Structures are given as C-alpha cells and as structure tokens.
PDB file of C-alpha atoms and ligand atoms in Angstrom:
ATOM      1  CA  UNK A1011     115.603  99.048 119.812  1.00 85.00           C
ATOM      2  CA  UNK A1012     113.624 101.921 121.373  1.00 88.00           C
ATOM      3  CA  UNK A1013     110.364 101.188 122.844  1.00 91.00           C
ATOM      4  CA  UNK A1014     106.942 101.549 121.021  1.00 89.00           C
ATOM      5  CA  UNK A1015     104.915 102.577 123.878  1.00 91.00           C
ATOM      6  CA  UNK A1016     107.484 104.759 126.251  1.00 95.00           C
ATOM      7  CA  UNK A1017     110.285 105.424 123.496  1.00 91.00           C
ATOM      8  CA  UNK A1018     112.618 104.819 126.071  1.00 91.00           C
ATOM      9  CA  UNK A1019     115.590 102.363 124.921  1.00 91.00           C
ATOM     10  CA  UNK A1020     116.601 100.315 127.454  1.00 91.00           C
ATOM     11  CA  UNK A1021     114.540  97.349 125.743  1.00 93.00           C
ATOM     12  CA  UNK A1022     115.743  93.963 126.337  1.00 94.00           C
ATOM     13  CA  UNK A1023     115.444  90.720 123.846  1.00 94.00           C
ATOM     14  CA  UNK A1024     113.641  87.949 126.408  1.00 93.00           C
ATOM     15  CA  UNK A1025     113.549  85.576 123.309  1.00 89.00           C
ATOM     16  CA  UNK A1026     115.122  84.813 119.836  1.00 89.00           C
ATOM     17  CA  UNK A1027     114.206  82.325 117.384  1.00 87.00           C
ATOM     18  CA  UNK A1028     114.399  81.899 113.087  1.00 82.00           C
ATOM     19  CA  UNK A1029     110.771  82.005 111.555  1.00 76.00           C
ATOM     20  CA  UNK A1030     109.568  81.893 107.773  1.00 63.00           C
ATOM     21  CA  UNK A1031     112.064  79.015 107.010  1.00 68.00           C
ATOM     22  CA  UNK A1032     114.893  80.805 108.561  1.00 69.00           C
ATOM     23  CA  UNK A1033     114.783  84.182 105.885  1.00 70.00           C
ATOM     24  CA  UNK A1034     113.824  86.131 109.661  1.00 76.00           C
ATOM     25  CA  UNK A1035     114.687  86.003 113.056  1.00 84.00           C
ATOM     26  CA  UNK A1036     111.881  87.117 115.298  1.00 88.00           C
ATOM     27  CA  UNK A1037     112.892  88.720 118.982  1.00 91.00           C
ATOM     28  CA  UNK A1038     110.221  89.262 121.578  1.00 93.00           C
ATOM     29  CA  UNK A1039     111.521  92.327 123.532  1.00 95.00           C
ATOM     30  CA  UNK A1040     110.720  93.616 126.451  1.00 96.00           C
ATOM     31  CA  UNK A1041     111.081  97.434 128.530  1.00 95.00           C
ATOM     32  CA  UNK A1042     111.748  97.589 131.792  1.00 94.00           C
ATOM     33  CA  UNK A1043     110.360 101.145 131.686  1.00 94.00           C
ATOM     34  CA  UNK A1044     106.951 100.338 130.951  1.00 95.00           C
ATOM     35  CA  UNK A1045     106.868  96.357 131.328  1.00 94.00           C
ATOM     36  CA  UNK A1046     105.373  96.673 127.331  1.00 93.00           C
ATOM     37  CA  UNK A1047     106.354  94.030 125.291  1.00 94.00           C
ATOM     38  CA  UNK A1048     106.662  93.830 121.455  1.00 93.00           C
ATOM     39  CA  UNK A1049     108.701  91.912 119.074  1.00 90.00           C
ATOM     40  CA  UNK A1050     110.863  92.582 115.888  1.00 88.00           C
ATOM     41  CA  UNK A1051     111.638  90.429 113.187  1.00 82.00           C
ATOM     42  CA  UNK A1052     115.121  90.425 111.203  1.00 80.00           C
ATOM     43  CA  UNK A1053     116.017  89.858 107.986  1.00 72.00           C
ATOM     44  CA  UNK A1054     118.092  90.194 104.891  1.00 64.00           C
ATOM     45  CA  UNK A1055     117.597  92.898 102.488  1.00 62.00           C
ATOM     46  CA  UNK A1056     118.084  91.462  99.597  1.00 59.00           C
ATOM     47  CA  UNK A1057     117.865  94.100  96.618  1.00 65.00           C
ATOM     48  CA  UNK A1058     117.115  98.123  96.749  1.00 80.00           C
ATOM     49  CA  UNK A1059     114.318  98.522  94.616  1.00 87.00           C
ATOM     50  CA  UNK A1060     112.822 102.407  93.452  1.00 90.00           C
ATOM     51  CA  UNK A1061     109.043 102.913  93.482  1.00 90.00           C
ATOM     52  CA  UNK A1062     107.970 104.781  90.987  1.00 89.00           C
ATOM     53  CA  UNK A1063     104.790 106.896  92.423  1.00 85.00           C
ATOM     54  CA  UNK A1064     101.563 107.802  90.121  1.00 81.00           C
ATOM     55  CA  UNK A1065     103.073 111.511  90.547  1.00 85.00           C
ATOM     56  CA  UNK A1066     106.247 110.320  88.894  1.00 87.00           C
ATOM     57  CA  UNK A1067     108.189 110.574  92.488  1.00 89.00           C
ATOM     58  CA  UNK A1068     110.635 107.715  92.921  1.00 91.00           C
ATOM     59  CA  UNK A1069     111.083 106.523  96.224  1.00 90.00           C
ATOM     60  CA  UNK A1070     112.885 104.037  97.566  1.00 89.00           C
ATOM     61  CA  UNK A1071     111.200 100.858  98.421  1.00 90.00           C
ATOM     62  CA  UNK A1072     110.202 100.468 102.277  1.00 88.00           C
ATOM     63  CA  UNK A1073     109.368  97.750 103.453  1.00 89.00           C
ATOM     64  CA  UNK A1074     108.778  98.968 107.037  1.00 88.00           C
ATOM     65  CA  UNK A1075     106.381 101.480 105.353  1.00 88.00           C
ATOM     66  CA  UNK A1076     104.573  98.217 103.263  1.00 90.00           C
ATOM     67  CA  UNK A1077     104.226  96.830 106.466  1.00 90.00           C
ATOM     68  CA  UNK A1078     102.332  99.683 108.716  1.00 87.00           C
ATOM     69  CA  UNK A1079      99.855  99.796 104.920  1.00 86.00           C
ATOM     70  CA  UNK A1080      99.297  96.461 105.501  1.00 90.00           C
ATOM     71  CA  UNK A1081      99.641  96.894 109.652  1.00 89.00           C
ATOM     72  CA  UNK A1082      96.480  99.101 109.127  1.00 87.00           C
ATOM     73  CA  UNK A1083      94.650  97.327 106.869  1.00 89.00           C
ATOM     74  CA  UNK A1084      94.876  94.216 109.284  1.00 91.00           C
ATOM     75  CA  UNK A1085      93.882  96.264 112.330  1.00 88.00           C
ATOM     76  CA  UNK A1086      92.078  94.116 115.137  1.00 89.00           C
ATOM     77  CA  UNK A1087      91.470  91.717 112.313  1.00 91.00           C
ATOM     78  CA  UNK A1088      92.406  87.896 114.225  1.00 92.00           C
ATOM     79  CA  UNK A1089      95.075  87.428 111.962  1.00 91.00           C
ATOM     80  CA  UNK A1090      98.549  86.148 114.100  1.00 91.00           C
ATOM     81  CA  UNK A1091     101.427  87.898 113.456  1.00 89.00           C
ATOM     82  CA  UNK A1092     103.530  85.769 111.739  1.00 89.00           C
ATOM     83  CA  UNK A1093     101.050  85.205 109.185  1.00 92.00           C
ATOM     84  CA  UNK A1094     101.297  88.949 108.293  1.00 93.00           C
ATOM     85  CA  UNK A1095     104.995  88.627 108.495  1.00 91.00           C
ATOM     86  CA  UNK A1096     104.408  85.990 106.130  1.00 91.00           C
ATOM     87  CA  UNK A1097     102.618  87.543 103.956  1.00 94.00           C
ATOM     88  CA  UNK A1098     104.889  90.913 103.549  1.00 93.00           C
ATOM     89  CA  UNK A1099     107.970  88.804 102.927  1.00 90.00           C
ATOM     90  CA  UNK A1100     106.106  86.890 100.182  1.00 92.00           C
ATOM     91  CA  UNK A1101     105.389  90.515  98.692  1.00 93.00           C
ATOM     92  CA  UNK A1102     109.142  91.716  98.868  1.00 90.00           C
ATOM     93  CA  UNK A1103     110.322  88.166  97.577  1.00 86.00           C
ATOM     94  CA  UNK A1104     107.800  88.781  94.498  1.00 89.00           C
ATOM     95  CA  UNK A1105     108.930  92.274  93.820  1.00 88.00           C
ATOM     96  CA  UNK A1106     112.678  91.450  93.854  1.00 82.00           C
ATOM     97  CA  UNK A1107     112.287  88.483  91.662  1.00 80.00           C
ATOM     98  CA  UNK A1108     110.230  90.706  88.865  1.00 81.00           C
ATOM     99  CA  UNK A1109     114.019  91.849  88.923  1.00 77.00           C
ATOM    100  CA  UNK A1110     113.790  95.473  88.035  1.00 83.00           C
ATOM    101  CA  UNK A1111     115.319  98.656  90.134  1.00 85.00           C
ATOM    102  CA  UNK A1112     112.367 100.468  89.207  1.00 89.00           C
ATOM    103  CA  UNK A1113     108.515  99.475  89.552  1.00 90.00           C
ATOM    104  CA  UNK A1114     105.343 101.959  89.662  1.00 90.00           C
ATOM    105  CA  UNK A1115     103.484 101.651  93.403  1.00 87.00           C
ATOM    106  CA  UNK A1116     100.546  99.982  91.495  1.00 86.00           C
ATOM    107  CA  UNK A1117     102.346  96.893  91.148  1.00 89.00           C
ATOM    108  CA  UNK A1118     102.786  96.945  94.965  1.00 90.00           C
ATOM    109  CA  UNK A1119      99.186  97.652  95.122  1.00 88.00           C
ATOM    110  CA  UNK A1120      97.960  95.203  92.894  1.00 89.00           C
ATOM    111  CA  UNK A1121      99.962  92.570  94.903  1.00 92.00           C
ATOM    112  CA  UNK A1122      99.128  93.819  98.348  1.00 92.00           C
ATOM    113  CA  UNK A1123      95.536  93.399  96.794  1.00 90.00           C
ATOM    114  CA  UNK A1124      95.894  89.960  96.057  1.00 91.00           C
ATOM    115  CA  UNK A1125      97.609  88.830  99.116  1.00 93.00           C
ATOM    116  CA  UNK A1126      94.844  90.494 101.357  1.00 93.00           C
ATOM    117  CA  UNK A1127      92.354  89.265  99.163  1.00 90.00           C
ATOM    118  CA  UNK A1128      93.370  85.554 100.334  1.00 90.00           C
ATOM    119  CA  UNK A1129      94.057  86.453 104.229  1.00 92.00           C
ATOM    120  CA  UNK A1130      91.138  88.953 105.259  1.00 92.00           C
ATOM    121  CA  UNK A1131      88.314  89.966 103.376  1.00 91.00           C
ATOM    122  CA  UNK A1132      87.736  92.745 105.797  1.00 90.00           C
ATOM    123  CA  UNK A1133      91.770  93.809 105.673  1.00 90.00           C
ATOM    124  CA  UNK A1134      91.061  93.502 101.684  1.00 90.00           C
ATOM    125  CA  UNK A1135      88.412  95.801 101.498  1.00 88.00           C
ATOM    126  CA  UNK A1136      89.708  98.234 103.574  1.00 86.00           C
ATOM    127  CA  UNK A1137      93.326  98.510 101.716  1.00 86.00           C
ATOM    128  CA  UNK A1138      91.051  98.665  98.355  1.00 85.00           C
ATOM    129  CA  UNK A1139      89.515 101.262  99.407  1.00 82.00           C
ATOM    130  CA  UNK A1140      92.172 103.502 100.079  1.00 77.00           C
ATOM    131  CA  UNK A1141      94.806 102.123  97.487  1.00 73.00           C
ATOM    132  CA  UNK A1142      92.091 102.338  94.678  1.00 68.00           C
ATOM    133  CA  UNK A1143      90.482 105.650  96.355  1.00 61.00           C
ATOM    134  CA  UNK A1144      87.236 104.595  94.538  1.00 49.00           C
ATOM    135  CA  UNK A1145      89.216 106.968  91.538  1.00 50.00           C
ATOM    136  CA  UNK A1146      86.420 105.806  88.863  1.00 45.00           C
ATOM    137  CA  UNK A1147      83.303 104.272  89.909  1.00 44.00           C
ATOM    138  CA  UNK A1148      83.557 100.955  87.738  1.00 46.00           C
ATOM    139  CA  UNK A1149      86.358 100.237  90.004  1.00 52.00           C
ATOM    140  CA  UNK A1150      84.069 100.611  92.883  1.00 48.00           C
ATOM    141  CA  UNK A1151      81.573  98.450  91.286  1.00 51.00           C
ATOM    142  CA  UNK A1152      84.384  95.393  90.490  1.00 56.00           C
ATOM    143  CA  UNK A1153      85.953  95.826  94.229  1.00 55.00           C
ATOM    144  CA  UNK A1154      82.365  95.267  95.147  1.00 55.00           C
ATOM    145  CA  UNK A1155      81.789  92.665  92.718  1.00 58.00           C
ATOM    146  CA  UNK A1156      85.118  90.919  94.530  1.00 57.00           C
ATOM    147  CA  UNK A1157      83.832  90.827  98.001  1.00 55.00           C
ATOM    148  CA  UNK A1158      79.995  90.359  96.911  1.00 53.00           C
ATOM    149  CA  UNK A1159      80.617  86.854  97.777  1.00 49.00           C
ATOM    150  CA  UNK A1160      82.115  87.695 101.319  1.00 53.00           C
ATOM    151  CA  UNK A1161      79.025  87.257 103.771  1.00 51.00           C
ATOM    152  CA  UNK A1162      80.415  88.719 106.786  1.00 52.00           C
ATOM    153  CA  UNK A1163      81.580  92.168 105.311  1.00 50.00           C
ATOM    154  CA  UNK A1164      78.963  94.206 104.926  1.00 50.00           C
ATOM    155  CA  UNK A1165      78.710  96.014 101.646  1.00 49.00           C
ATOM    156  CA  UNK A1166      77.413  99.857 100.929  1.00 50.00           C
ATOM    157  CA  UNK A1167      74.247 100.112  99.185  1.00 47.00           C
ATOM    158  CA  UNK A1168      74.439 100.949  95.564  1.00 46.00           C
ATOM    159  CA  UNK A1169      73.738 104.637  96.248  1.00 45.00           C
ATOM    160  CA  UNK A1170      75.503 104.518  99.334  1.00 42.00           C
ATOM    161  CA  UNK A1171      77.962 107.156 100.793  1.00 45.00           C
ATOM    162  CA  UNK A1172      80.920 105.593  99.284  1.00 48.00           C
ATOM    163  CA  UNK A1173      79.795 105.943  95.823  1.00 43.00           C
ATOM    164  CA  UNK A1174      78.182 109.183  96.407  1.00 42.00           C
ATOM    165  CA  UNK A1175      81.996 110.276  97.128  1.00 43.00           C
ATOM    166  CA  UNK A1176      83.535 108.650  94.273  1.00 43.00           C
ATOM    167  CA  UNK A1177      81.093 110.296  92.260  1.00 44.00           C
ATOM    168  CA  UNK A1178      81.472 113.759  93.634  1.00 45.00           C
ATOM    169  CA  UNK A1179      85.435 113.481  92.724  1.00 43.00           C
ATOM    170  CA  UNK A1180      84.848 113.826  88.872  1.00 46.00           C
TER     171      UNK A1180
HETATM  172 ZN1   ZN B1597     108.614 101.280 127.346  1.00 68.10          ZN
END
C-alpha cells in the first residue's frame, strides 16, 4: 500500500483488527519514509453495480470514489473514522440490496443525503450543496428548510450569495 503523504511504498501494517461486525478489517499502517501513519480498511465486494449519471454515462460504482464525496463533505468535522466507515458501508449494503446492476447517481445522492443528514449537519449541508448544485431554487429553499432547525450552521440570508447564484444559472 503506497503511502499517502510520501507515495513511497515501503508502508508497513503496525496493527490489524475486524471492525463493523467483522464485514472489514481495518490496518493502521505506517512509512518508514516519512514516519506518517494512516490506516485502510478491507472488505468484500459484494456485487458490481453501474451508475447511471444525469448525462446518461454509466459508470461503474466506486466506492473509493463515494468515500473521498463523503471524505470531503466530513472534512475537519469531529466525526471518528469508523463512524464514516460505518456509514459508507451502510450506503453500499443499501444499494446492493435494491438489487439492480444499474441505478441513476441520484439514488446515491439521495442516500448519501440522508445518511449525512443524521451524522453532521454541517457535512449535510455541504454535500447538498454540491450534489443538488442549488439546480432550481425551491430546492434551495427545502435544503434550507432541512437544516433551519440546525442552530449551529449558519444559514445564508434569503437574498444571500448562494441564491443569487442559483438564480443567475436559469
Ligand atoms: Zn511516507
């Protein structure tokens, strides 16, 4: 496993233990390059699903690429890592149980959404915000309506530069 920080890939496993009921093995690994330390999680892949794209693109479904979405939408929140790990297997074990080789992205959306929507109000917000892309401004106002009872995010004014944009767009 190459390193994150230097690339280099002499990285060594210091520790290795089952997590999320034994469905993942998580590693803490360390480089001897740069002394960083990171850790991995294994698992079983279970099903190859396609995602079909609003474009009409079908990719295959990534869950490394789910992960660094939700990775980002999470960052510097105080949220531990296994409870995102947590989280993003309970996402793939949805969308493989739906059953179906094919699904559109917004049902990936829709459940990242919800899963956020319990964990981080801030994470939530922010993966909104780019997943929904403020397309029509009634989404705006029920993403708003969503969080309105949040107190510690703080929410854009109604004629506030987020709108404004959303606006400009049509
Ligand atoms: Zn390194």
């Amino acid at each position: 496993m190459r390193c994150p920080y230097c690339s280099g890939d002499n990285t060594q496993v210091k520790d290795s233990r089952p997590t999320d009921e034994n469905a993942s093995i998580r590693r803490r690994r360390v480089c001897p390059d740069c002394g960083g330390r990171f850790t991995t999680f294994e698992r079983v892949q279970l099903r190859e699903i396609t995602i079909v794209k609003r474009s009409g693109r079908r990719v295959p479904f990534d869950r490394d690429k789910l992960a660094r979405s939700i990775g980002v939408a999470l960052r510097k929140r105080p949220v531990e890592p296994e409870r995102i790990e947590r989280l993003i297997s309970g996402i793939v074990r949805q969308l493989e149980s739906m059953g179906e080789a094919e699904l559109p992205s917004s049902v990936i959306g829709g459940l990242v959404m919800e899963a956020l929507r319990g964990l981080d109000a801030v994470a939530y917000v922010r993966f909104a915000s780019v997943y929904r892309d403020f397309r029509e401004v009634a989404d705006f106002h029920e993403v708003l309506g969503e969080i309105a009872s949040t107190p510690e995010v703080a929410l854009p004014k109604d004629d506030g530069p987020l709108e404004a944009s959303a606006e400009r767009k049509h």
